[in-house]
PDB file of C-alpha atoms and ligand atoms in Angstrom:
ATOM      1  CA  UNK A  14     -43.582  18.862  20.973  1.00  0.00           C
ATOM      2  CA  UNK A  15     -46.803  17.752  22.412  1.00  0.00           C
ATOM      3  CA  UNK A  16     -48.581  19.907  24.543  1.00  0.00           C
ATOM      4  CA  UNK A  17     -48.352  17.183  27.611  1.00  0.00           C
ATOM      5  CA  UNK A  18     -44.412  17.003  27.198  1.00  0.00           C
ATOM      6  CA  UNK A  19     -44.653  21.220  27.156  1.00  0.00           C
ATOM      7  CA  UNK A  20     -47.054  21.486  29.915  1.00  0.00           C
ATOM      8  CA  UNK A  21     -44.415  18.538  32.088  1.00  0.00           C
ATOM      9  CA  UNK A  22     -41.616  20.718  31.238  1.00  0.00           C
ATOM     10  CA  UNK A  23     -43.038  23.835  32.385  1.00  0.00           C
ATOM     11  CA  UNK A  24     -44.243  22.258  36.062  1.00  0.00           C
ATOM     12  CA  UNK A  25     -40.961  20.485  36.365  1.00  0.00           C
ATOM     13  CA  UNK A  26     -39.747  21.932  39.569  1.00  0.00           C
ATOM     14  CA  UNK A  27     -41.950  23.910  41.862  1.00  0.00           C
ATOM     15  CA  UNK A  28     -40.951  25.423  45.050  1.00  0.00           C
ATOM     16  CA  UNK A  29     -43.242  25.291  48.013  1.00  0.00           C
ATOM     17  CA  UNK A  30     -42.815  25.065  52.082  1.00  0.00           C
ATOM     18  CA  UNK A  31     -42.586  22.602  54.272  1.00  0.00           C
ATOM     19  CA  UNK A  32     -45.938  23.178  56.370  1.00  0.00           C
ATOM     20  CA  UNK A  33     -43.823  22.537  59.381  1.00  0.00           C
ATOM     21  CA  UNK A  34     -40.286  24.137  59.943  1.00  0.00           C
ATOM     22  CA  UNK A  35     -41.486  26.238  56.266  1.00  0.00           C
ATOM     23  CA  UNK A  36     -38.232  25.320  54.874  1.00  0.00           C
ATOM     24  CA  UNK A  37     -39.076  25.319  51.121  1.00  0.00           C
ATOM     25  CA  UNK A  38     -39.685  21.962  49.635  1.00  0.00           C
ATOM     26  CA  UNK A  39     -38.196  21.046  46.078  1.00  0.00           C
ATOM     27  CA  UNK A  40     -41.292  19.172  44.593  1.00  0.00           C
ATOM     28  CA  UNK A  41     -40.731  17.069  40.992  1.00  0.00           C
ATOM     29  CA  UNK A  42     -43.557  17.317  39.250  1.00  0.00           C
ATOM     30  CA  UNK A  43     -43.540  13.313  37.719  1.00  0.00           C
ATOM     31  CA  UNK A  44     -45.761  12.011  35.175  1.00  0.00           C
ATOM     32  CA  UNK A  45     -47.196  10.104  37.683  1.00  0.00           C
ATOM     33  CA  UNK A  46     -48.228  13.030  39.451  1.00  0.00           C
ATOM     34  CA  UNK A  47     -49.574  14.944  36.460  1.00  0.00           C
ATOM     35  CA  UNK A  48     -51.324  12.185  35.250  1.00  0.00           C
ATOM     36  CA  UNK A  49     -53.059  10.845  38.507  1.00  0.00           C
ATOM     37  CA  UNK A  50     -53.207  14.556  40.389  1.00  0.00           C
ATOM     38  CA  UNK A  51     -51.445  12.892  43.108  1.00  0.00           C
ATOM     39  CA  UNK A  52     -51.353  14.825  46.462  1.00  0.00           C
ATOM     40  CA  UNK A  53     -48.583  16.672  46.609  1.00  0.00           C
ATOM     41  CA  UNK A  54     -46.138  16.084  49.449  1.00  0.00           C
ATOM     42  CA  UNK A  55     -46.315  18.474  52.483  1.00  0.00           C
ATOM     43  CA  UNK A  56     -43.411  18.160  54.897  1.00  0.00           C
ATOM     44  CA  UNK A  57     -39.556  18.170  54.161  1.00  0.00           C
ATOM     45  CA  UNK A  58     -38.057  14.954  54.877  1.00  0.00           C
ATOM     46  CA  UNK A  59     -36.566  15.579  58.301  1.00  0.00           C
ATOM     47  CA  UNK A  60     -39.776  16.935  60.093  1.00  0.00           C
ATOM     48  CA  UNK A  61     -41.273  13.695  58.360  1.00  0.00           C
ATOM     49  CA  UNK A  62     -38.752  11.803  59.863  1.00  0.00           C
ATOM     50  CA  UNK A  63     -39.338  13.472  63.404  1.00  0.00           C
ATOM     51  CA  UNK A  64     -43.291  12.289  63.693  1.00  0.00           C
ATOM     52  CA  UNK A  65     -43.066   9.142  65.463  1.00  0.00           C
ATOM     53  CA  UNK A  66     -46.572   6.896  63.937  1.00  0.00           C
ATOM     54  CA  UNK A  67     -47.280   4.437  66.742  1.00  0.00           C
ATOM     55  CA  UNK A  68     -46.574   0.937  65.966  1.00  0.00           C
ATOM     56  CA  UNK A  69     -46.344  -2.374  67.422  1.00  0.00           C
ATOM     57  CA  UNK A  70     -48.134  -3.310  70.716  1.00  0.00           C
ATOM     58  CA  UNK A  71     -50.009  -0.829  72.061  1.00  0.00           C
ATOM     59  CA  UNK A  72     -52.671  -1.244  74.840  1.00  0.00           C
ATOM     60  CA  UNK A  73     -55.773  -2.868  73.571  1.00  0.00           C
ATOM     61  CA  UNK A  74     -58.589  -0.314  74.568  1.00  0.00           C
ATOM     62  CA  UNK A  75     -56.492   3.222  74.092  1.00  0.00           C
ATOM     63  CA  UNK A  76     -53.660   2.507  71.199  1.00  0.00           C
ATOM     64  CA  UNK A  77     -50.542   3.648  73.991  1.00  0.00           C
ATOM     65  CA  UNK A  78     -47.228   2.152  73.090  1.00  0.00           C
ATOM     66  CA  UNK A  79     -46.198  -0.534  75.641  1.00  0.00           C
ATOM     67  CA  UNK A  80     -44.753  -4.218  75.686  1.00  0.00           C
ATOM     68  CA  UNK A  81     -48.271  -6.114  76.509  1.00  0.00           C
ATOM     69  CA  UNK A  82     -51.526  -5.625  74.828  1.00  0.00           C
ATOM     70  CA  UNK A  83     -53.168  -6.197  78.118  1.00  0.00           C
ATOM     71  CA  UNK A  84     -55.136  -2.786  79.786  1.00  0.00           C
ATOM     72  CA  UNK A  85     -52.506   0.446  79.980  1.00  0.00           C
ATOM     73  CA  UNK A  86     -52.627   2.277  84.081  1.00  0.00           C
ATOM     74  CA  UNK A  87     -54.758   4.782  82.451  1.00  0.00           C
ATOM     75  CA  UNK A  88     -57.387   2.574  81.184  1.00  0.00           C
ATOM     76  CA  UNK A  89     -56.836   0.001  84.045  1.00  0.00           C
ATOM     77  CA  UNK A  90     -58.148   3.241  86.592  1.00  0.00           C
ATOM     78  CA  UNK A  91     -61.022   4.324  83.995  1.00  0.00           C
ATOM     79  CA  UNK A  92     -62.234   0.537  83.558  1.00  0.00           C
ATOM     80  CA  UNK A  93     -61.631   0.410  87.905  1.00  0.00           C
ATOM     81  CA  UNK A  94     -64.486   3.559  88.373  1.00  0.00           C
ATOM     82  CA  UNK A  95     -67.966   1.714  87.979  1.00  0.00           C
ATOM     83  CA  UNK A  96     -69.420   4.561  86.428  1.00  0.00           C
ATOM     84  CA  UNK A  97     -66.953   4.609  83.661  1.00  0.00           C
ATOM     85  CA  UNK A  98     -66.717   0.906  82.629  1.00  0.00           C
ATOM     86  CA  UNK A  99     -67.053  -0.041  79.176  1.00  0.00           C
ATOM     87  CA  UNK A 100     -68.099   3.651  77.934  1.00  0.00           C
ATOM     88  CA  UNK A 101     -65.735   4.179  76.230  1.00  0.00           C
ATOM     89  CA  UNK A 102     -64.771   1.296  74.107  1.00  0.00           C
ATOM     90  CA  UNK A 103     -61.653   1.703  72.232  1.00  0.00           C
ATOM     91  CA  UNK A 104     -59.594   4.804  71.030  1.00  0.00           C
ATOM     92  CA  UNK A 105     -56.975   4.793  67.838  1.00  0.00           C
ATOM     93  CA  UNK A 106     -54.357   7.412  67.998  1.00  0.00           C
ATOM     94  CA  UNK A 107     -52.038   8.043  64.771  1.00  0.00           C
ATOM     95  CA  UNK A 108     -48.833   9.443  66.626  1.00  0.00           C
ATOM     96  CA  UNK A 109     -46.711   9.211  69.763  1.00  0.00           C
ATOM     97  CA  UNK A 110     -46.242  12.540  72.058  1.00  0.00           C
ATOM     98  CA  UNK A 111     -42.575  13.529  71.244  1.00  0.00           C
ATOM     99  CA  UNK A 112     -41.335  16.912  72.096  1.00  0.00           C
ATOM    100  CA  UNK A 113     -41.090  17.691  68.498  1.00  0.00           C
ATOM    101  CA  UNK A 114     -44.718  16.354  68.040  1.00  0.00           C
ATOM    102  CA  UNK A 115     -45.334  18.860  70.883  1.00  0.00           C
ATOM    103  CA  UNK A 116     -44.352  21.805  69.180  1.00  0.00           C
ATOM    104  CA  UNK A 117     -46.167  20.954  65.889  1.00  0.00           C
ATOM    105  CA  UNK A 118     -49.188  20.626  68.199  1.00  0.00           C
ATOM    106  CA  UNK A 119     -48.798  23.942  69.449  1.00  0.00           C
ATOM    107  CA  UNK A 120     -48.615  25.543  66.314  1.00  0.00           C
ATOM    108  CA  UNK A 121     -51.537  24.219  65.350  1.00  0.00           C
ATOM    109  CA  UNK A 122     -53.655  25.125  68.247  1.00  0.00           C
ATOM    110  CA  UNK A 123     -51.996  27.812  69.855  1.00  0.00           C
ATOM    111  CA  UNK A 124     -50.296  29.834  66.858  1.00  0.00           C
ATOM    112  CA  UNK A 125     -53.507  29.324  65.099  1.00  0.00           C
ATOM    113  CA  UNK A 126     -51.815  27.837  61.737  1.00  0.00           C
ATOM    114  CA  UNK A 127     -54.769  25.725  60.171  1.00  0.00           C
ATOM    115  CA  UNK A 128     -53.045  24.831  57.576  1.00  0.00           C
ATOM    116  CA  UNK A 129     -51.147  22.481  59.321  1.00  0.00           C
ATOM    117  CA  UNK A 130     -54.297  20.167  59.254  1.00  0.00           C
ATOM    118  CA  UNK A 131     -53.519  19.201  55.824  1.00  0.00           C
ATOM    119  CA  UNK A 132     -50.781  17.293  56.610  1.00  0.00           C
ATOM    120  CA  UNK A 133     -52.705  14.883  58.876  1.00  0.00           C
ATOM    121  CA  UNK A 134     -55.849  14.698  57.353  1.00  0.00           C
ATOM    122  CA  UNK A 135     -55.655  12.089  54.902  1.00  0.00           C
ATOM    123  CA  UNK A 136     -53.544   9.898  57.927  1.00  0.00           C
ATOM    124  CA  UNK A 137     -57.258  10.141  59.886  1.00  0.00           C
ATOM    125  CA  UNK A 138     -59.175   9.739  56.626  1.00  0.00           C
ATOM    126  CA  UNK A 139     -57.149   6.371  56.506  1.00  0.00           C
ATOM    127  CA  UNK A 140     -57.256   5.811  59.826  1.00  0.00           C
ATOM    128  CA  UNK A 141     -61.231   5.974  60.037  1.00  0.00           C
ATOM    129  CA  UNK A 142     -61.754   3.618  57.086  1.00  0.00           C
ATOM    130  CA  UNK A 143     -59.179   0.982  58.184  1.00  0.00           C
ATOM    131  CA  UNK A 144     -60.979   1.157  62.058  1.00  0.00           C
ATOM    132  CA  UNK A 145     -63.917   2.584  62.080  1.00  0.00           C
ATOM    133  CA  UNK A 146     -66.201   2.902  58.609  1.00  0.00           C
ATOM    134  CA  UNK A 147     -67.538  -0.581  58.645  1.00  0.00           C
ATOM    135  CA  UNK A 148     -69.527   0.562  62.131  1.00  0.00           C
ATOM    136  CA  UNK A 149     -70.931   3.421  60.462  1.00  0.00           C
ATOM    137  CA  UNK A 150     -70.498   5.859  62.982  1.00  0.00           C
ATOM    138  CA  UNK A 151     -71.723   9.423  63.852  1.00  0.00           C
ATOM    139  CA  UNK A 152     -68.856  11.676  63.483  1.00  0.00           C
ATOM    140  CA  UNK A 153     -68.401  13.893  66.846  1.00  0.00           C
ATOM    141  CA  UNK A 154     -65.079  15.812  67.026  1.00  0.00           C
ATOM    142  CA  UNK A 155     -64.762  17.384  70.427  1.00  0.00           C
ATOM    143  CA  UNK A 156     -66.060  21.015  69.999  1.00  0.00           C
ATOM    144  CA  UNK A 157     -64.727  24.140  71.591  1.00  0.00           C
ATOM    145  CA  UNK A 158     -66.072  26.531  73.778  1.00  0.00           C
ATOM    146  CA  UNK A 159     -67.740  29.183  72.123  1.00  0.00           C
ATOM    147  CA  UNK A 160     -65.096  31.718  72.779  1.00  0.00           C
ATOM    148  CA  UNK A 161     -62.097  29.873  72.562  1.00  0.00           C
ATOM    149  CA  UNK A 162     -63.785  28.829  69.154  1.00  0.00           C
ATOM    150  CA  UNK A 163     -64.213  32.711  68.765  1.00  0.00           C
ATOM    151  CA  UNK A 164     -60.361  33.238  69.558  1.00  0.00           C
ATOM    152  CA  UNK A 165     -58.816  30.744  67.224  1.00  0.00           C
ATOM    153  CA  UNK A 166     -61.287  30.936  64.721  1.00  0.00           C
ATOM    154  CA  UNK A 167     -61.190  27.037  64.127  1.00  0.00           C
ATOM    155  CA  UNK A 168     -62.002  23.951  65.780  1.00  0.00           C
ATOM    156  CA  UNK A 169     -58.737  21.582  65.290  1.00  0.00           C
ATOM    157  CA  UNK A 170     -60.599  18.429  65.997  1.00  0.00           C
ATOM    158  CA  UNK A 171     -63.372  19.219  63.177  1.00  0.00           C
ATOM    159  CA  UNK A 172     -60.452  20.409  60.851  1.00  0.00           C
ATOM    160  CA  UNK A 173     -58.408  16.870  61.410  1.00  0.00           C
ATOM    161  CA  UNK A 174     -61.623  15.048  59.928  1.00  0.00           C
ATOM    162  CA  UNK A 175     -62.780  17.567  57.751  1.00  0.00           C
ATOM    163  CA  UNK A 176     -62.754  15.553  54.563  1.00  0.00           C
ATOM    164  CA  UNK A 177     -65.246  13.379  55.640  1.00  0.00           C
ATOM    165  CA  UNK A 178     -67.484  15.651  57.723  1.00  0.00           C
ATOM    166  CA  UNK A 179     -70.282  16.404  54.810  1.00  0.00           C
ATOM    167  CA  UNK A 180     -72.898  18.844  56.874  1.00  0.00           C
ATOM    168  CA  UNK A 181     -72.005  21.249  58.658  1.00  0.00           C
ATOM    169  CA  UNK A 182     -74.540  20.134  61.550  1.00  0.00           C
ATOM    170  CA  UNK A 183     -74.028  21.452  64.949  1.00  0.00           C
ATOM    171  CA  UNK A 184     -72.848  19.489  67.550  1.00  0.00           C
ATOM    172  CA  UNK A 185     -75.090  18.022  70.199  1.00  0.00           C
ATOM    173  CA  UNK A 186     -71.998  18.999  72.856  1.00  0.00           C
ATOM    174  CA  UNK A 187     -71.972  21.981  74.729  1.00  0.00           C
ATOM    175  CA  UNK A 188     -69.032  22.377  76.427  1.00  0.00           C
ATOM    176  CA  UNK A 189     -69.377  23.927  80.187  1.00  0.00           C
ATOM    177  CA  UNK A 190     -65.636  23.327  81.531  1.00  0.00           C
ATOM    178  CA  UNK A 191     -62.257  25.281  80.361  1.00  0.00           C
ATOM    179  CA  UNK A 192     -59.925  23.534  77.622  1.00  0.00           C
ATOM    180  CA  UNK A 193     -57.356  24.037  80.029  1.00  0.00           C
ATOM    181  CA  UNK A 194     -56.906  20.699  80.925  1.00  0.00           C
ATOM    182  CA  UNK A 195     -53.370  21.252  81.161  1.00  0.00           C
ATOM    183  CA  UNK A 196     -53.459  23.353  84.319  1.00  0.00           C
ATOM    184  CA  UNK A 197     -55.403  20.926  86.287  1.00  0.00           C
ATOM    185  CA  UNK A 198     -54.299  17.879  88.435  1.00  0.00           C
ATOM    186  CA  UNK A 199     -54.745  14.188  86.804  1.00  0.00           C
ATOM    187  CA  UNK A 200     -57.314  13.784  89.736  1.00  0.00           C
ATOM    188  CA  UNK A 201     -59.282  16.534  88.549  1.00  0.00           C
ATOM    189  CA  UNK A 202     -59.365  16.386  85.014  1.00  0.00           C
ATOM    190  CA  UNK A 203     -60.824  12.559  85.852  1.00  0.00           C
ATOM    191  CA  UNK A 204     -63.590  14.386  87.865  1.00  0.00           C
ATOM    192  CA  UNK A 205     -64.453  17.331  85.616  1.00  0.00           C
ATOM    193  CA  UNK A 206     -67.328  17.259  83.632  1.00  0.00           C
ATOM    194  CA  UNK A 207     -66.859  18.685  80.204  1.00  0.00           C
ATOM    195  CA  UNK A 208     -70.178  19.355  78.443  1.00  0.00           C
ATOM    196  CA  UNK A 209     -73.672  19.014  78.375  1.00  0.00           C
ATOM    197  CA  UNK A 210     -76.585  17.297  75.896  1.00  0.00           C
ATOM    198  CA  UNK A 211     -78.388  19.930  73.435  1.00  0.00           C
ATOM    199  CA  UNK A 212     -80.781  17.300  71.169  1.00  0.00           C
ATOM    200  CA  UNK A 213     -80.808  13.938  71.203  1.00  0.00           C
ATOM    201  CA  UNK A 214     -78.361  11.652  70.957  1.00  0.00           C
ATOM    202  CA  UNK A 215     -79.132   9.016  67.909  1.00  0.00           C
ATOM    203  CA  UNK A 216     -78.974   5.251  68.872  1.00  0.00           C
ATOM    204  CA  UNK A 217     -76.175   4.618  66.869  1.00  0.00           C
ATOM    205  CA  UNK A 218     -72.211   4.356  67.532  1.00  0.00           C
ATOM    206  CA  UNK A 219     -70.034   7.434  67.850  1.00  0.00           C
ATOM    207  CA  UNK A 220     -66.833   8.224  67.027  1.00  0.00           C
ATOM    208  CA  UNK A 221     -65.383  10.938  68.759  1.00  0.00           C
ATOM    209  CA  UNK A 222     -62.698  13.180  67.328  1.00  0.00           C
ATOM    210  CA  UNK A 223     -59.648  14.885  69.276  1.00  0.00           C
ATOM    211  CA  UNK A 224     -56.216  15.779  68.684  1.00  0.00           C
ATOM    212  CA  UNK A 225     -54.834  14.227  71.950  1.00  0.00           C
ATOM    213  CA  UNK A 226     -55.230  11.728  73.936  1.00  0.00           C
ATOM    214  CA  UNK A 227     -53.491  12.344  77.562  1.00  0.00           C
ATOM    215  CA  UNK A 228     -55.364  10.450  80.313  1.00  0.00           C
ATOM    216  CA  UNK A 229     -58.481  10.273  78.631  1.00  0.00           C
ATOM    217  CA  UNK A 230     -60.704  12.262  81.082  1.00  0.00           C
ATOM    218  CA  UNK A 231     -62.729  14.533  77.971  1.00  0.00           C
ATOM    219  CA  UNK A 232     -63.501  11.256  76.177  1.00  0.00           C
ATOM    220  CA  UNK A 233     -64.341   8.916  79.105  1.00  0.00           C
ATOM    221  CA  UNK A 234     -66.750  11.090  80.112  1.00  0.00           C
ATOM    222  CA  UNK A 235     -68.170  12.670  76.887  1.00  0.00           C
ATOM    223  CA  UNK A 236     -68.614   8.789  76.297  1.00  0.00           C
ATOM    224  CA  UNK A 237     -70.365   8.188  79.035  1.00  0.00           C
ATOM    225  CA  UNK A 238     -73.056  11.397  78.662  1.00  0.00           C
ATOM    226  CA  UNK A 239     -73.687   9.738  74.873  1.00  0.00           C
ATOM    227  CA  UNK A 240     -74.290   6.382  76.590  1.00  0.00           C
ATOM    228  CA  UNK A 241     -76.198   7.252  79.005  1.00  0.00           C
ATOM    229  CA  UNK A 242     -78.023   9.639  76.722  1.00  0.00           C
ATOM    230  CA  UNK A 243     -78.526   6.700  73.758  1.00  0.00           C
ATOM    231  CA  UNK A 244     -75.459   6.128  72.036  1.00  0.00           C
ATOM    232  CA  UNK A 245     -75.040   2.628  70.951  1.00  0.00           C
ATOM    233  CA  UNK A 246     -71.340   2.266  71.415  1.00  0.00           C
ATOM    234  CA  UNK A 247     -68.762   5.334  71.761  1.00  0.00           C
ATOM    235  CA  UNK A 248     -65.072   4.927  70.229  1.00  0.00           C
ATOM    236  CA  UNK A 249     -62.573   7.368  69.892  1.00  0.00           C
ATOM    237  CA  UNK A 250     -59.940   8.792  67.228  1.00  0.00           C
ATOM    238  CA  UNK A 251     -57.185  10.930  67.882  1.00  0.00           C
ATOM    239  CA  UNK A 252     -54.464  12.246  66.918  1.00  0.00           C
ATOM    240  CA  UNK A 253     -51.726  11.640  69.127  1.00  0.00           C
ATOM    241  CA  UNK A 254     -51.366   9.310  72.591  1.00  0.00           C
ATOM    242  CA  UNK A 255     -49.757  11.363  74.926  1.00  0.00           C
TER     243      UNK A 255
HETATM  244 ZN1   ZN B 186     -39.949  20.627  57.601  1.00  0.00          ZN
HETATM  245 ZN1   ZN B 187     -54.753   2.005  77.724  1.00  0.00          ZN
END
């Protein structure tokens, strides 16, 4: 017996958890996989089954799910405001909002379970190089404030992209309004202003980074601080379109 066949036989069947509902996940180790160090698969088949990737027509400029490609109400409002026209000028999001979708977000921000990052990382690795690579952008994802950072101990934006962030450099966003966007009125959250500038801003395109999209208040107007402060062009990736 070779020691490849021994070393196939030994790996056969590994046991490891769904990173979702943690129901433990019966892995076969193939050939394939030992050969070509495959990534290993992360969720059980029904959570899988439960993430809903957006496809079909979406709205041109923000990727929501609808029968026309033509502007979405959210976008039609944003591209309405003078101030706000054209800042922003497209965003890609990987998932629709389902209540399941919900919860995994939750765990992931709220329960503080990083590891849940894994599962959608390669998704916006893919996602970036099928959009967004050939512009070359500046990778920005959406930071926290200092102590929420301090409380969760991770940024989830920074960890959805991590693969292809390569220096830890620190961001030129400051934010100076609460995450809670959630408690606020859509009328506010459209008036708030999120951060401030610290450095300049290069004259390049930006790609911002965020794990939801709702009405698009943080990224209309973090887009239109970068524009105004320089930035070529400012797109967004995200997550999820609420
Ligand atoms: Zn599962
Ligand atoms: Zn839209």
């Amino acid at each position: 017996m070779s020691l490849i066949s021994l070393t196939a036989e030994k790996a056969g069947w590994r046991k490891i958890q769904c990173l979702i509902c943690t129901d433990s996940l019966t892995v076969t180790v193939s050939w394939r996989s030992l050969l070509f160090l495959e990534k290993e698969k992360r969720i059980c088949e029904e959570c899988s089954a439960q993430l809903l990737p957006i496809s079909g027509t979406v709205c041109k400029k923000c990727c929501r799910p609808q029968e026309t490609e033509s502007l979405c109400d959210d976008c039609s409002i944003w591209e309405e405001t003078e101030e706000f026209r054209d800042m922003l000028q497209r965003n890609v999001s990987l998932f629709s909002y389902t209540p399941f979708m919900k919860e995994v977000l939750s765990t992931y921000k709220f329960r503080g379970d990083a590891e849940l990052a894994k599962i959608f990382q390669p998704l916006m690795v893919k996602a970036y190089q099928q959009h967004f690579s050939s512009l070359k952008p500046l990778l920005l994802p959406i930071p926290l404030s200092p102590q929420r950072l301090y409380e969760r101990g991770y940024n989830q934006s920074e960890l959805l992209i991590a693969p292809l962030l390569r220096n830890s450099t620190s961001s030129p966003l400051i934010r100076i309004s609460s995450e809670k966007q959630s408690k606020k009125t859509k009328k506010e959250r459209m008036q708030v202003l999120p951060f401030k500038l610290s450095g300049q801003i290069p004259q390049r395109p930006i790609l911002l980074i965020d794990d939801i999209y709702t009405t698009g208040a943080t990224l209309h107007h973090t887009a239109k601080l970068l524009r105004d402060n320089g930035a070529s062009e400012v797109y967004s990736l995200t997550l999820i379109r609420s």
